[in-house]
């Protein structure tokens, strides 16, 4: 249990976002903290870790996006009581170190899910229409879309896919088949079956010890002819050498992502079959920034004032 210290001094919140929130989101976040009587500092577009180490020194609370919070950052943050990742994946926080430093870590699940899901279809239309190069492409209608992991993003992808009249399948090791079926989606028994039975597979798994490097030759080679892999999850889940080798062997396969692979230069040789956005941008909408940022702000105030730990991830 983390002790929330009482003090006459104002609570100080640092918003540290290498990739900034929209202005409207920052304004909304500040309003929540103004109402609570907290001070807010903003560190955006920082380029050196040293800037974060310096800025976090006197922070009682921290809001981040994909910014890395490791033991060094926690060592520097002597006053820190809570860090909230405004978003879903919290693989950028060293949870054990947070616990060791008596810091509560939280995420804001679901708040940016629609934004990520919409981008999946942006990427898919773009690749299906041959990157808008003027040649005849193909449609999404009646194609089989396999969703790997049926969390908040996966569910939004399923909802939108139905609007495209796609056939939707899903597999989630931690979500029972009846829950998937209740959403009007065909549940399959394994990731291997999902790749076998889908024209397109969209990844929505977190980066964990279990999932890192898990998407490689064994699974992707099961995609039928003309298969497309779309990744708006994490680059770490891809076994890049294996995917590169497979793309070289199978000229029908395509890979589209908003998370630039480490081997981007090698993937780039597959012109017309590979696309990455320059920056991770699934959650880069004003709405997602507002939803996740303001949720993070409320979670901080609720924790500091009332000890609410509902979204704690380092229990
Ligand atoms: C998430 O985990 O919430 C998404 O990947 C968004 O990440 P971002 O805040 O860095 O855009």
PDB file of C-alpha atoms and ligand atoms in Angstrom:
ATOM      1  CA  UNK A   1       0.000   0.000   0.000  1.00  0.00           C
ATOM      2  CA  UNK A   2       1.407   3.362  -1.013  1.00  0.00           C
ATOM      3  CA  UNK A   3       1.102   6.164   1.515  1.00  0.00           C
ATOM      4  CA  UNK A   4      -0.298   9.389   0.161  1.00  0.00           C
ATOM      5  CA  UNK A   5       1.508  12.157   2.002  1.00  0.00           C
ATOM      6  CA  UNK A   6      -0.405  15.127   3.346  1.00  0.00           C
ATOM      7  CA  UNK A   7       1.252  18.474   2.862  1.00  0.00           C
ATOM      8  CA  UNK A   8       0.367  22.156   2.826  1.00  0.00           C
ATOM      9  CA  UNK A   9       2.389  22.515  -0.362  1.00  0.00           C
ATOM     10  CA  UNK A  10       0.653  22.240  -3.704  1.00  0.00           C
ATOM     11  CA  UNK A  11       0.852  18.887  -5.435  1.00  0.00           C
ATOM     12  CA  UNK A  12       3.053  19.101  -8.525  1.00  0.00           C
ATOM     13  CA  UNK A  13       2.133  17.173 -11.634  1.00  0.00           C
ATOM     14  CA  UNK A  14       4.504  16.723 -14.547  1.00  0.00           C
ATOM     15  CA  UNK A  15       3.102  15.944 -18.001  1.00  0.00           C
ATOM     16  CA  UNK A  16       6.078  14.415 -19.817  1.00  0.00           C
ATOM     17  CA  UNK A  17       5.259  13.578 -23.407  1.00  0.00           C
ATOM     18  CA  UNK A  18       7.968  13.170 -26.004  1.00  0.00           C
ATOM     19  CA  UNK A  19       5.062  12.957 -28.471  1.00  0.00           C
ATOM     20  CA  UNK A  20       2.813  15.797 -27.247  1.00  0.00           C
ATOM     21  CA  UNK A  21      -0.919  15.681 -26.586  1.00  0.00           C
ATOM     22  CA  UNK A  22      -3.097  18.015 -28.633  1.00  0.00           C
ATOM     23  CA  UNK A  23      -3.442  21.538 -27.209  1.00  0.00           C
ATOM     24  CA  UNK A  24      -7.073  20.935 -26.322  1.00  0.00           C
ATOM     25  CA  UNK A  25      -6.105  17.848 -24.295  1.00  0.00           C
ATOM     26  CA  UNK A  26      -3.414  19.751 -22.375  1.00  0.00           C
ATOM     27  CA  UNK A  27      -5.955  22.491 -21.629  1.00  0.00           C
ATOM     28  CA  UNK A  28      -8.468  19.909 -20.345  1.00  0.00           C
ATOM     29  CA  UNK A  29      -5.847  18.181 -18.197  1.00  0.00           C
ATOM     30  CA  UNK A  30      -4.788  21.516 -16.686  1.00  0.00           C
ATOM     31  CA  UNK A  31      -8.407  22.356 -15.869  1.00  0.00           C
ATOM     32  CA  UNK A  32      -8.746  19.156 -13.829  1.00  0.00           C
ATOM     33  CA  UNK A  33      -5.594  19.988 -11.860  1.00  0.00           C
ATOM     34  CA  UNK A  34      -6.518  23.669 -11.471  1.00  0.00           C
ATOM     35  CA  UNK A  35      -9.802  22.602  -9.893  1.00  0.00           C
ATOM     36  CA  UNK A  36      -7.868  20.359  -7.492  1.00  0.00           C
ATOM     37  CA  UNK A  37      -5.390  23.138  -6.664  1.00  0.00           C
ATOM     38  CA  UNK A  38      -2.395  21.295  -8.148  1.00  0.00           C
ATOM     39  CA  UNK A  39       0.527  22.809 -10.065  1.00  0.00           C
ATOM     40  CA  UNK A  40       1.246  21.518 -13.564  1.00  0.00           C
ATOM     41  CA  UNK A  41       4.547  21.446 -15.467  1.00  0.00           C
ATOM     42  CA  UNK A  42       4.806  20.443 -19.104  1.00  0.00           C
ATOM     43  CA  UNK A  43       7.764  18.704 -20.730  1.00  0.00           C
ATOM     44  CA  UNK A  44       7.035  18.074 -24.402  1.00  0.00           C
ATOM     45  CA  UNK A  45       9.123  16.917 -27.366  1.00  0.00           C
ATOM     46  CA  UNK A  46      12.134  16.305 -25.144  1.00  0.00           C
ATOM     47  CA  UNK A  47      15.093  14.729 -26.877  1.00  0.00           C
ATOM     48  CA  UNK A  48      17.330  13.672 -23.964  1.00  0.00           C
ATOM     49  CA  UNK A  49      16.527  11.482 -20.982  1.00  0.00           C
ATOM     50  CA  UNK A  50      18.416  14.038 -18.852  1.00  0.00           C
ATOM     51  CA  UNK A  51      15.578  16.507 -19.486  1.00  0.00           C
ATOM     52  CA  UNK A  52      13.076  14.057 -18.018  1.00  0.00           C
ATOM     53  CA  UNK A  53      15.368  13.266 -15.078  1.00  0.00           C
ATOM     54  CA  UNK A  54      15.586  16.962 -14.291  1.00  0.00           C
ATOM     55  CA  UNK A  55      11.886  17.742 -14.787  1.00  0.00           C
ATOM     56  CA  UNK A  56      10.676  14.857 -12.643  1.00  0.00           C
ATOM     57  CA  UNK A  57      12.729  15.853  -9.569  1.00  0.00           C
ATOM     58  CA  UNK A  58       9.962  17.653  -7.695  1.00  0.00           C
ATOM     59  CA  UNK A  59       6.927  15.941  -9.260  1.00  0.00           C
ATOM     60  CA  UNK A  60       4.375  14.272  -6.999  1.00  0.00           C
ATOM     61  CA  UNK A  61       2.553  12.809  -9.990  1.00  0.00           C
ATOM     62  CA  UNK A  62       3.525  12.066 -13.566  1.00  0.00           C
ATOM     63  CA  UNK A  63       1.496  11.662 -16.761  1.00  0.00           C
ATOM     64  CA  UNK A  64       3.257   9.961 -19.665  1.00  0.00           C
ATOM     65  CA  UNK A  65       2.464   8.329 -23.006  1.00  0.00           C
ATOM     66  CA  UNK A  66       5.047   5.904 -24.440  1.00  0.00           C
ATOM     67  CA  UNK A  67       7.723   7.724 -22.446  1.00  0.00           C
ATOM     68  CA  UNK A  68      10.024   5.327 -20.588  1.00  0.00           C
ATOM     69  CA  UNK A  69       9.859   5.315 -16.809  1.00  0.00           C
ATOM     70  CA  UNK A  70      12.666   3.101 -15.537  1.00  0.00           C
ATOM     71  CA  UNK A  71      14.550   2.796 -12.254  1.00  0.00           C
ATOM     72  CA  UNK A  72      16.743   5.798 -13.127  1.00  0.00           C
ATOM     73  CA  UNK A  73      13.716   8.032 -13.664  1.00  0.00           C
ATOM     74  CA  UNK A  74      12.138   6.734 -10.450  1.00  0.00           C
ATOM     75  CA  UNK A  75      15.389   7.339  -8.541  1.00  0.00           C
ATOM     76  CA  UNK A  76      15.381  10.944  -9.745  1.00  0.00           C
ATOM     77  CA  UNK A  77      11.699  11.409  -8.849  1.00  0.00           C
ATOM     78  CA  UNK A  78      12.104  11.590  -5.084  1.00  0.00           C
ATOM     79  CA  UNK A  79       8.585  12.982  -4.462  1.00  0.00           C
ATOM     80  CA  UNK A  80       6.745  10.759  -6.920  1.00  0.00           C
ATOM     81  CA  UNK A  81       3.648   8.952  -5.696  1.00  0.00           C
ATOM     82  CA  UNK A  82       1.907   8.024  -8.919  1.00  0.00           C
ATOM     83  CA  UNK A  83       2.654   7.653 -12.632  1.00  0.00           C
ATOM     84  CA  UNK A  84      -0.207   7.316 -15.093  1.00  0.00           C
ATOM     85  CA  UNK A  85       0.370   6.078 -18.614  1.00  0.00           C
ATOM     86  CA  UNK A  86      -2.301   7.942 -20.608  1.00  0.00           C
ATOM     87  CA  UNK A  87      -3.068   4.983 -22.836  1.00  0.00           C
ATOM     88  CA  UNK A  88      -3.385   1.225 -22.813  1.00  0.00           C
ATOM     89  CA  UNK A  89       0.048  -0.430 -22.990  1.00  0.00           C
ATOM     90  CA  UNK A  90       2.291   0.066 -19.975  1.00  0.00           C
ATOM     91  CA  UNK A  91       5.333  -1.893 -21.146  1.00  0.00           C
ATOM     92  CA  UNK A  92       7.244   1.420 -20.983  1.00  0.00           C
ATOM     93  CA  UNK A  93       7.016   1.474 -17.168  1.00  0.00           C
ATOM     94  CA  UNK A  94       9.320  -0.692 -15.072  1.00  0.00           C
ATOM     95  CA  UNK A  95       6.575  -1.945 -12.781  1.00  0.00           C
ATOM     96  CA  UNK A  96       8.873  -3.734 -10.337  1.00  0.00           C
ATOM     97  CA  UNK A  97      10.951  -0.576  -9.958  1.00  0.00           C
ATOM     98  CA  UNK A  98       7.780   1.488  -9.444  1.00  0.00           C
ATOM     99  CA  UNK A  99       6.661  -0.858  -6.675  1.00  0.00           C
ATOM    100  CA  UNK A 100      10.141  -0.780  -5.121  1.00  0.00           C
ATOM    101  CA  UNK A 101       9.984   3.030  -5.143  1.00  0.00           C
ATOM    102  CA  UNK A 102       6.509   2.994  -3.564  1.00  0.00           C
ATOM    103  CA  UNK A 103       5.025   4.533  -6.707  1.00  0.00           C
ATOM    104  CA  UNK A 104       1.599   3.538  -7.990  1.00  0.00           C
ATOM    105  CA  UNK A 105       1.494   2.907 -11.740  1.00  0.00           C
ATOM    106  CA  UNK A 106      -1.762   3.102 -13.693  1.00  0.00           C
ATOM    107  CA  UNK A 107      -2.982   3.062 -17.288  1.00  0.00           C
ATOM    108  CA  UNK A 108      -6.212   4.405 -18.772  1.00  0.00           C
ATOM    109  CA  UNK A 109      -7.646   1.359 -20.552  1.00  0.00           C
ATOM    110  CA  UNK A 110     -10.003   1.883 -23.475  1.00  0.00           C
ATOM    111  CA  UNK A 111      -9.629   5.653 -23.660  1.00  0.00           C
ATOM    112  CA  UNK A 112      -7.759   5.724 -26.963  1.00  0.00           C
ATOM    113  CA  UNK A 113      -9.121   2.458 -28.383  1.00  0.00           C
ATOM    114  CA  UNK A 114     -11.368   3.926 -31.070  1.00  0.00           C
ATOM    115  CA  UNK A 115      -8.537   6.084 -32.376  1.00  0.00           C
ATOM    116  CA  UNK A 116      -6.246   3.072 -32.787  1.00  0.00           C
ATOM    117  CA  UNK A 117      -9.038   1.009 -34.341  1.00  0.00           C
ATOM    118  CA  UNK A 118      -9.832   3.698 -36.924  1.00  0.00           C
ATOM    119  CA  UNK A 119      -6.182   3.808 -37.935  1.00  0.00           C
ATOM    120  CA  UNK A 120      -6.265   0.061 -38.639  1.00  0.00           C
ATOM    121  CA  UNK A 121      -8.805   0.749 -41.382  1.00  0.00           C
ATOM    122  CA  UNK A 122      -6.879   3.760 -42.640  1.00  0.00           C
ATOM    123  CA  UNK A 123      -3.857   1.509 -43.101  1.00  0.00           C
ATOM    124  CA  UNK A 124      -5.948  -1.265 -44.622  1.00  0.00           C
ATOM    125  CA  UNK A 125      -7.699   0.910 -47.203  1.00  0.00           C
ATOM    126  CA  UNK A 126      -4.332   2.453 -48.064  1.00  0.00           C
ATOM    127  CA  UNK A 127      -2.649  -0.907 -48.669  1.00  0.00           C
ATOM    128  CA  UNK A 128      -5.684  -2.474 -50.389  1.00  0.00           C
ATOM    129  CA  UNK A 129      -5.746   0.478 -52.833  1.00  0.00           C
ATOM    130  CA  UNK A 130      -2.050   0.021 -53.633  1.00  0.00           C
ATOM    131  CA  UNK A 131      -0.932   3.025 -51.582  1.00  0.00           C
ATOM    132  CA  UNK A 132      -3.173   5.255 -53.742  1.00  0.00           C
ATOM    133  CA  UNK A 133      -0.876   4.867 -56.742  1.00  0.00           C
ATOM    134  CA  UNK A 134      -3.730   4.999 -59.240  1.00  0.00           C
ATOM    135  CA  UNK A 135      -3.882   1.278 -60.071  1.00  0.00           C
ATOM    136  CA  UNK A 136      -6.907  -0.911 -59.321  1.00  0.00           C
ATOM    137  CA  UNK A 137      -6.924  -2.224 -55.788  1.00  0.00           C
ATOM    138  CA  UNK A 138      -9.302  -4.465 -53.875  1.00  0.00           C
ATOM    139  CA  UNK A 139     -12.032  -3.924 -51.307  1.00  0.00           C
ATOM    140  CA  UNK A 140     -12.335  -4.887 -47.669  1.00  0.00           C
ATOM    141  CA  UNK A 141     -15.942  -6.060 -48.100  1.00  0.00           C
ATOM    142  CA  UNK A 142     -16.371  -9.829 -47.619  1.00  0.00           C
ATOM    143  CA  UNK A 143     -12.712 -10.314 -46.701  1.00  0.00           C
ATOM    144  CA  UNK A 144     -11.885 -12.213 -43.513  1.00  0.00           C
ATOM    145  CA  UNK A 145     -10.370 -10.056 -40.785  1.00  0.00           C
ATOM    146  CA  UNK A 146      -8.643 -11.876 -37.920  1.00  0.00           C
ATOM    147  CA  UNK A 147      -8.247  -9.930 -34.697  1.00  0.00           C
ATOM    148  CA  UNK A 148      -5.495 -11.136 -32.386  1.00  0.00           C
ATOM    149  CA  UNK A 149      -6.549 -10.190 -28.842  1.00  0.00           C
ATOM    150  CA  UNK A 150     -10.034  -9.013 -28.062  1.00  0.00           C
ATOM    151  CA  UNK A 151      -9.400  -6.140 -25.664  1.00  0.00           C
ATOM    152  CA  UNK A 152     -10.721  -2.602 -26.039  1.00  0.00           C
ATOM    153  CA  UNK A 153      -8.934  -1.978 -29.357  1.00  0.00           C
ATOM    154  CA  UNK A 154      -9.795  -5.406 -30.790  1.00  0.00           C
ATOM    155  CA  UNK A 155     -13.468  -4.887 -29.968  1.00  0.00           C
ATOM    156  CA  UNK A 156     -13.507  -1.503 -31.703  1.00  0.00           C
ATOM    157  CA  UNK A 157     -11.795  -3.030 -34.727  1.00  0.00           C
ATOM    158  CA  UNK A 158     -14.524  -5.709 -34.841  1.00  0.00           C
ATOM    159  CA  UNK A 159     -17.260  -3.063 -34.627  1.00  0.00           C
ATOM    160  CA  UNK A 160     -15.835  -1.011 -37.496  1.00  0.00           C
ATOM    161  CA  UNK A 161     -15.070  -4.113 -39.599  1.00  0.00           C
ATOM    162  CA  UNK A 162     -18.758  -4.992 -39.590  1.00  0.00           C
ATOM    163  CA  UNK A 163     -19.452  -1.610 -41.181  1.00  0.00           C
ATOM    164  CA  UNK A 164     -17.160  -2.656 -44.015  1.00  0.00           C
ATOM    165  CA  UNK A 165     -19.142  -5.917 -44.322  1.00  0.00           C
ATOM    166  CA  UNK A 166     -16.097  -7.965 -43.445  1.00  0.00           C
ATOM    167  CA  UNK A 167     -16.184 -11.442 -41.958  1.00  0.00           C
ATOM    168  CA  UNK A 168     -14.684 -11.009 -38.491  1.00  0.00           C
ATOM    169  CA  UNK A 169     -12.760 -13.638 -36.515  1.00  0.00           C
ATOM    170  CA  UNK A 170     -10.856 -13.304 -33.263  1.00  0.00           C
ATOM    171  CA  UNK A 171      -8.597 -15.161 -30.895  1.00  0.00           C
ATOM    172  CA  UNK A 172      -7.642 -14.096 -27.407  1.00  0.00           C
ATOM    173  CA  UNK A 173      -5.840 -16.429 -25.020  1.00  0.00           C
ATOM    174  CA  UNK A 174      -7.401 -14.595 -22.067  1.00  0.00           C
ATOM    175  CA  UNK A 175     -10.924 -13.879 -23.363  1.00  0.00           C
ATOM    176  CA  UNK A 176     -13.455 -16.734 -23.402  1.00  0.00           C
ATOM    177  CA  UNK A 177     -14.908 -17.722 -26.785  1.00  0.00           C
ATOM    178  CA  UNK A 178     -18.472 -16.979 -25.633  1.00  0.00           C
ATOM    179  CA  UNK A 179     -17.537 -13.342 -24.930  1.00  0.00           C
ATOM    180  CA  UNK A 180     -16.092 -13.023 -28.451  1.00  0.00           C
ATOM    181  CA  UNK A 181     -19.145 -14.736 -29.986  1.00  0.00           C
ATOM    182  CA  UNK A 182     -21.497 -12.467 -27.990  1.00  0.00           C
ATOM    183  CA  UNK A 183     -19.924  -9.539 -29.864  1.00  0.00           C
ATOM    184  CA  UNK A 184     -20.982 -11.178 -33.158  1.00  0.00           C
ATOM    185  CA  UNK A 185     -17.439 -12.321 -33.952  1.00  0.00           C
ATOM    186  CA  UNK A 186     -16.345 -15.867 -34.820  1.00  0.00           C
ATOM    187  CA  UNK A 187     -14.048 -17.178 -32.066  1.00  0.00           C
ATOM    188  CA  UNK A 188     -11.271 -19.477 -33.241  1.00  0.00           C
ATOM    189  CA  UNK A 189      -9.268 -21.847 -31.027  1.00  0.00           C
ATOM    190  CA  UNK A 190      -5.713 -20.559 -31.466  1.00  0.00           C
ATOM    191  CA  UNK A 191      -3.537 -17.877 -33.013  1.00  0.00           C
ATOM    192  CA  UNK A 192      -2.475 -20.427 -35.647  1.00  0.00           C
ATOM    193  CA  UNK A 193      -6.110 -20.992 -36.671  1.00  0.00           C
ATOM    194  CA  UNK A 194      -6.647 -17.245 -36.823  1.00  0.00           C
ATOM    195  CA  UNK A 195      -3.773 -16.767 -39.284  1.00  0.00           C
ATOM    196  CA  UNK A 196      -4.916 -19.779 -41.337  1.00  0.00           C
ATOM    197  CA  UNK A 197      -8.513 -18.590 -41.634  1.00  0.00           C
ATOM    198  CA  UNK A 198      -7.992 -14.831 -42.183  1.00  0.00           C
ATOM    199  CA  UNK A 199      -7.117 -12.758 -45.255  1.00  0.00           C
ATOM    200  CA  UNK A 200      -5.910 -10.004 -42.941  1.00  0.00           C
ATOM    201  CA  UNK A 201      -4.660 -10.275 -39.354  1.00  0.00           C
ATOM    202  CA  UNK A 202      -4.678  -7.218 -37.103  1.00  0.00           C
ATOM    203  CA  UNK A 203      -2.504  -7.407 -33.972  1.00  0.00           C
ATOM    204  CA  UNK A 204      -3.797  -6.084 -30.654  1.00  0.00           C
ATOM    205  CA  UNK A 205      -1.661  -7.978 -28.163  1.00  0.00           C
ATOM    206  CA  UNK A 206       0.382  -6.158 -25.524  1.00  0.00           C
ATOM    207  CA  UNK A 207       4.172  -6.492 -25.438  1.00  0.00           C
ATOM    208  CA  UNK A 208       4.840  -8.954 -22.627  1.00  0.00           C
ATOM    209  CA  UNK A 209       7.501 -11.585 -21.978  1.00  0.00           C
ATOM    210  CA  UNK A 210       5.077 -14.067 -23.533  1.00  0.00           C
ATOM    211  CA  UNK A 211       4.200 -12.082 -26.687  1.00  0.00           C
ATOM    212  CA  UNK A 212       7.521 -10.426 -27.583  1.00  0.00           C
ATOM    213  CA  UNK A 213       8.852 -11.839 -30.881  1.00  0.00           C
ATOM    214  CA  UNK A 214       5.805 -14.128 -31.050  1.00  0.00           C
ATOM    215  CA  UNK A 215       4.674 -13.009 -34.504  1.00  0.00           C
ATOM    216  CA  UNK A 216       7.115 -14.626 -36.889  1.00  0.00           C
ATOM    217  CA  UNK A 217       7.448 -17.285 -39.526  1.00  0.00           C
ATOM    218  CA  UNK A 218       5.354 -19.938 -37.802  1.00  0.00           C
ATOM    219  CA  UNK A 219       2.213 -17.797 -37.665  1.00  0.00           C
ATOM    220  CA  UNK A 220       2.557 -15.363 -40.549  1.00  0.00           C
ATOM    221  CA  UNK A 221       3.347 -18.131 -43.055  1.00  0.00           C
ATOM    222  CA  UNK A 222      -0.141 -19.496 -42.363  1.00  0.00           C
ATOM    223  CA  UNK A 223      -1.776 -16.464 -43.993  1.00  0.00           C
ATOM    224  CA  UNK A 224      -3.380 -17.421 -47.298  1.00  0.00           C
ATOM    225  CA  UNK A 225      -2.163 -15.999 -50.624  1.00  0.00           C
ATOM    226  CA  UNK A 226      -2.319 -12.212 -50.649  1.00  0.00           C
ATOM    227  CA  UNK A 227      -2.381 -12.049 -46.841  1.00  0.00           C
ATOM    228  CA  UNK A 228      -1.888  -8.785 -44.981  1.00  0.00           C
ATOM    229  CA  UNK A 229      -0.484  -8.303 -41.484  1.00  0.00           C
ATOM    230  CA  UNK A 230      -1.394  -5.023 -39.799  1.00  0.00           C
ATOM    231  CA  UNK A 231       0.343  -4.002 -36.589  1.00  0.00           C
ATOM    232  CA  UNK A 232      -0.860  -1.110 -34.455  1.00  0.00           C
ATOM    233  CA  UNK A 233       0.171  -2.903 -31.242  1.00  0.00           C
ATOM    234  CA  UNK A 234       3.915  -2.946 -30.538  1.00  0.00           C
ATOM    235  CA  UNK A 235       6.970  -3.494 -32.725  1.00  0.00           C
ATOM    236  CA  UNK A 236       8.405  -5.803 -30.046  1.00  0.00           C
ATOM    237  CA  UNK A 237       5.790  -8.506 -30.761  1.00  0.00           C
ATOM    238  CA  UNK A 238       7.216  -9.002 -34.251  1.00  0.00           C
ATOM    239  CA  UNK A 239      10.136 -11.309 -34.940  1.00  0.00           C
ATOM    240  CA  UNK A 240      11.595  -8.936 -37.513  1.00  0.00           C
ATOM    241  CA  UNK A 241      14.271 -11.231 -39.032  1.00  0.00           C
ATOM    242  CA  UNK A 242      11.679 -13.956 -39.585  1.00  0.00           C
ATOM    243  CA  UNK A 243       9.115 -11.580 -41.059  1.00  0.00           C
ATOM    244  CA  UNK A 244      11.751 -10.095 -43.378  1.00  0.00           C
ATOM    245  CA  UNK A 245      12.748 -13.569 -44.576  1.00  0.00           C
ATOM    246  CA  UNK A 246       9.122 -14.495 -45.168  1.00  0.00           C
ATOM    247  CA  UNK A 247       8.391 -11.306 -47.127  1.00  0.00           C
ATOM    248  CA  UNK A 248      11.398 -12.151 -49.311  1.00  0.00           C
ATOM    249  CA  UNK A 249      10.111 -15.682 -49.927  1.00  0.00           C
ATOM    250  CA  UNK A 250       6.432 -14.848 -50.408  1.00  0.00           C
ATOM    251  CA  UNK A 251       5.877 -11.980 -52.797  1.00  0.00           C
ATOM    252  CA  UNK A 252       2.140 -12.024 -52.064  1.00  0.00           C
ATOM    253  CA  UNK A 253       2.443 -10.958 -48.403  1.00  0.00           C
ATOM    254  CA  UNK A 254       2.114  -7.380 -47.115  1.00  0.00           C
ATOM    255  CA  UNK A 255       2.973  -5.713 -43.813  1.00  0.00           C
ATOM    256  CA  UNK A 256       1.544  -2.364 -42.682  1.00  0.00           C
ATOM    257  CA  UNK A 257       2.160  -0.727 -39.327  1.00  0.00           C
ATOM    258  CA  UNK A 258       2.231   2.537 -37.424  1.00  0.00           C
ATOM    259  CA  UNK A 259       5.232   1.408 -35.391  1.00  0.00           C
ATOM    260  CA  UNK A 260       8.427   1.736 -37.368  1.00  0.00           C
ATOM    261  CA  UNK A 261      10.355  -1.551 -37.117  1.00  0.00           C
ATOM    262  CA  UNK A 262      13.967  -1.518 -35.917  1.00  0.00           C
ATOM    263  CA  UNK A 263      14.843  -2.946 -39.343  1.00  0.00           C
ATOM    264  CA  UNK A 264      12.835  -0.306 -41.224  1.00  0.00           C
ATOM    265  CA  UNK A 265      15.553   0.063 -43.875  1.00  0.00           C
ATOM    266  CA  UNK A 266      15.394  -3.678 -44.608  1.00  0.00           C
ATOM    267  CA  UNK A 267      11.596  -3.719 -44.738  1.00  0.00           C
ATOM    268  CA  UNK A 268      11.663  -0.716 -47.091  1.00  0.00           C
ATOM    269  CA  UNK A 269      13.081  -2.933 -49.859  1.00  0.00           C
ATOM    270  CA  UNK A 270       9.595  -4.505 -50.148  1.00  0.00           C
ATOM    271  CA  UNK A 271       8.183  -1.565 -52.011  1.00  0.00           C
ATOM    272  CA  UNK A 272       4.437  -1.848 -52.526  1.00  0.00           C
ATOM    273  CA  UNK A 273       4.185  -4.475 -49.790  1.00  0.00           C
ATOM    274  CA  UNK A 274       5.361  -2.574 -46.748  1.00  0.00           C
ATOM    275  CA  UNK A 275       4.291   0.676 -45.145  1.00  0.00           C
ATOM    276  CA  UNK A 276       5.057   2.355 -41.842  1.00  0.00           C
ATOM    277  CA  UNK A 277       4.065   5.753 -40.536  1.00  0.00           C
ATOM    278  CA  UNK A 278       7.097   7.794 -39.443  1.00  0.00           C
ATOM    279  CA  UNK A 279       5.819   7.983 -35.837  1.00  0.00           C
ATOM    280  CA  UNK A 280       3.484   5.781 -33.824  1.00  0.00           C
ATOM    281  CA  UNK A 281       0.152   7.441 -34.443  1.00  0.00           C
ATOM    282  CA  UNK A 282      -2.669   5.043 -33.578  1.00  0.00           C
ATOM    283  CA  UNK A 283      -3.633   7.138 -30.576  1.00  0.00           C
ATOM    284  CA  UNK A 284      -2.637  10.448 -32.123  1.00  0.00           C
ATOM    285  CA  UNK A 285      -6.055  12.084 -32.330  1.00  0.00           C
ATOM    286  CA  UNK A 286      -7.380  15.000 -30.383  1.00  0.00           C
ATOM    287  CA  UNK A 287     -10.217  12.849 -29.051  1.00  0.00           C
ATOM    288  CA  UNK A 288      -7.900  10.083 -27.842  1.00  0.00           C
ATOM    289  CA  UNK A 289      -5.563  12.639 -26.248  1.00  0.00           C
ATOM    290  CA  UNK A 290      -8.499  14.288 -24.476  1.00  0.00           C
ATOM    291  CA  UNK A 291     -10.010  10.980 -23.335  1.00  0.00           C
ATOM    292  CA  UNK A 292      -6.771   9.414 -22.104  1.00  0.00           C
ATOM    293  CA  UNK A 293      -5.210  12.637 -20.778  1.00  0.00           C
ATOM    294  CA  UNK A 294      -8.234  13.763 -18.801  1.00  0.00           C
ATOM    295  CA  UNK A 295      -8.840  10.235 -17.484  1.00  0.00           C
ATOM    296  CA  UNK A 296      -5.216  10.212 -16.294  1.00  0.00           C
ATOM    297  CA  UNK A 297      -5.700  13.565 -14.567  1.00  0.00           C
ATOM    298  CA  UNK A 298      -8.845  12.382 -12.763  1.00  0.00           C
ATOM    299  CA  UNK A 299      -7.138   9.140 -11.748  1.00  0.00           C
ATOM    300  CA  UNK A 300      -4.289  11.156 -10.192  1.00  0.00           C
ATOM    301  CA  UNK A 301      -6.645  13.430  -8.256  1.00  0.00           C
ATOM    302  CA  UNK A 302      -8.765  10.462  -7.123  1.00  0.00           C
ATOM    303  CA  UNK A 303      -5.658   8.649  -5.943  1.00  0.00           C
ATOM    304  CA  UNK A 304      -4.084  11.615  -4.150  1.00  0.00           C
ATOM    305  CA  UNK A 305      -7.325  12.786  -2.539  1.00  0.00           C
ATOM    306  CA  UNK A 306      -9.116   9.495  -1.900  1.00  0.00           C
ATOM    307  CA  UNK A 307      -6.574   6.709  -2.379  1.00  0.00           C
ATOM    308  CA  UNK A 308      -8.491   5.244  -5.356  1.00  0.00           C
ATOM    309  CA  UNK A 309      -6.319   2.605  -7.066  1.00  0.00           C
ATOM    310  CA  UNK A 310      -8.850   1.199  -9.567  1.00  0.00           C
ATOM    311  CA  UNK A 311      -6.521   1.234 -12.572  1.00  0.00           C
ATOM    312  CA  UNK A 312      -3.304   0.330 -10.748  1.00  0.00           C
ATOM    313  CA  UNK A 313      -1.169  -2.092 -12.775  1.00  0.00           C
ATOM    314  CA  UNK A 314       1.681  -2.740 -10.298  1.00  0.00           C
ATOM    315  CA  UNK A 315      -0.350  -4.435  -7.580  1.00  0.00           C
TER     316      UNK A 315
HETATM  317  C1  LIG B   1      -1.290   2.753 -26.137  1.00  0.00           C
HETATM  318  O1  LIG B   1      -0.672   1.809 -25.637  1.00  0.00           O
HETATM  319  O2  LIG B   1      -2.174   3.363 -25.526  1.00  0.00           O
HETATM  320  C2  LIG B   1      -1.026   3.150 -27.560  1.00  0.00           C
HETATM  321  O3  LIG B   1      -0.030   2.370 -28.119  1.00  0.00           O
HETATM  322  C3  LIG B   1      -0.760   4.623 -27.745  1.00  0.00           C
HETATM  323  O4  LIG B   1       0.541   5.024 -27.448  1.00  0.00           O
HETATM  324  P1  LIG B   1       0.969   6.574 -27.520  1.00  0.00           P
HETATM  325  O5  LIG B   1       0.303   7.293 -26.404  1.00  0.00           O
HETATM  326  O6  LIG B   1       2.459   6.567 -27.405  1.00  0.00           O
HETATM  327  O7  LIG B   1       0.531   7.122 -28.852  1.00  0.00           O
END
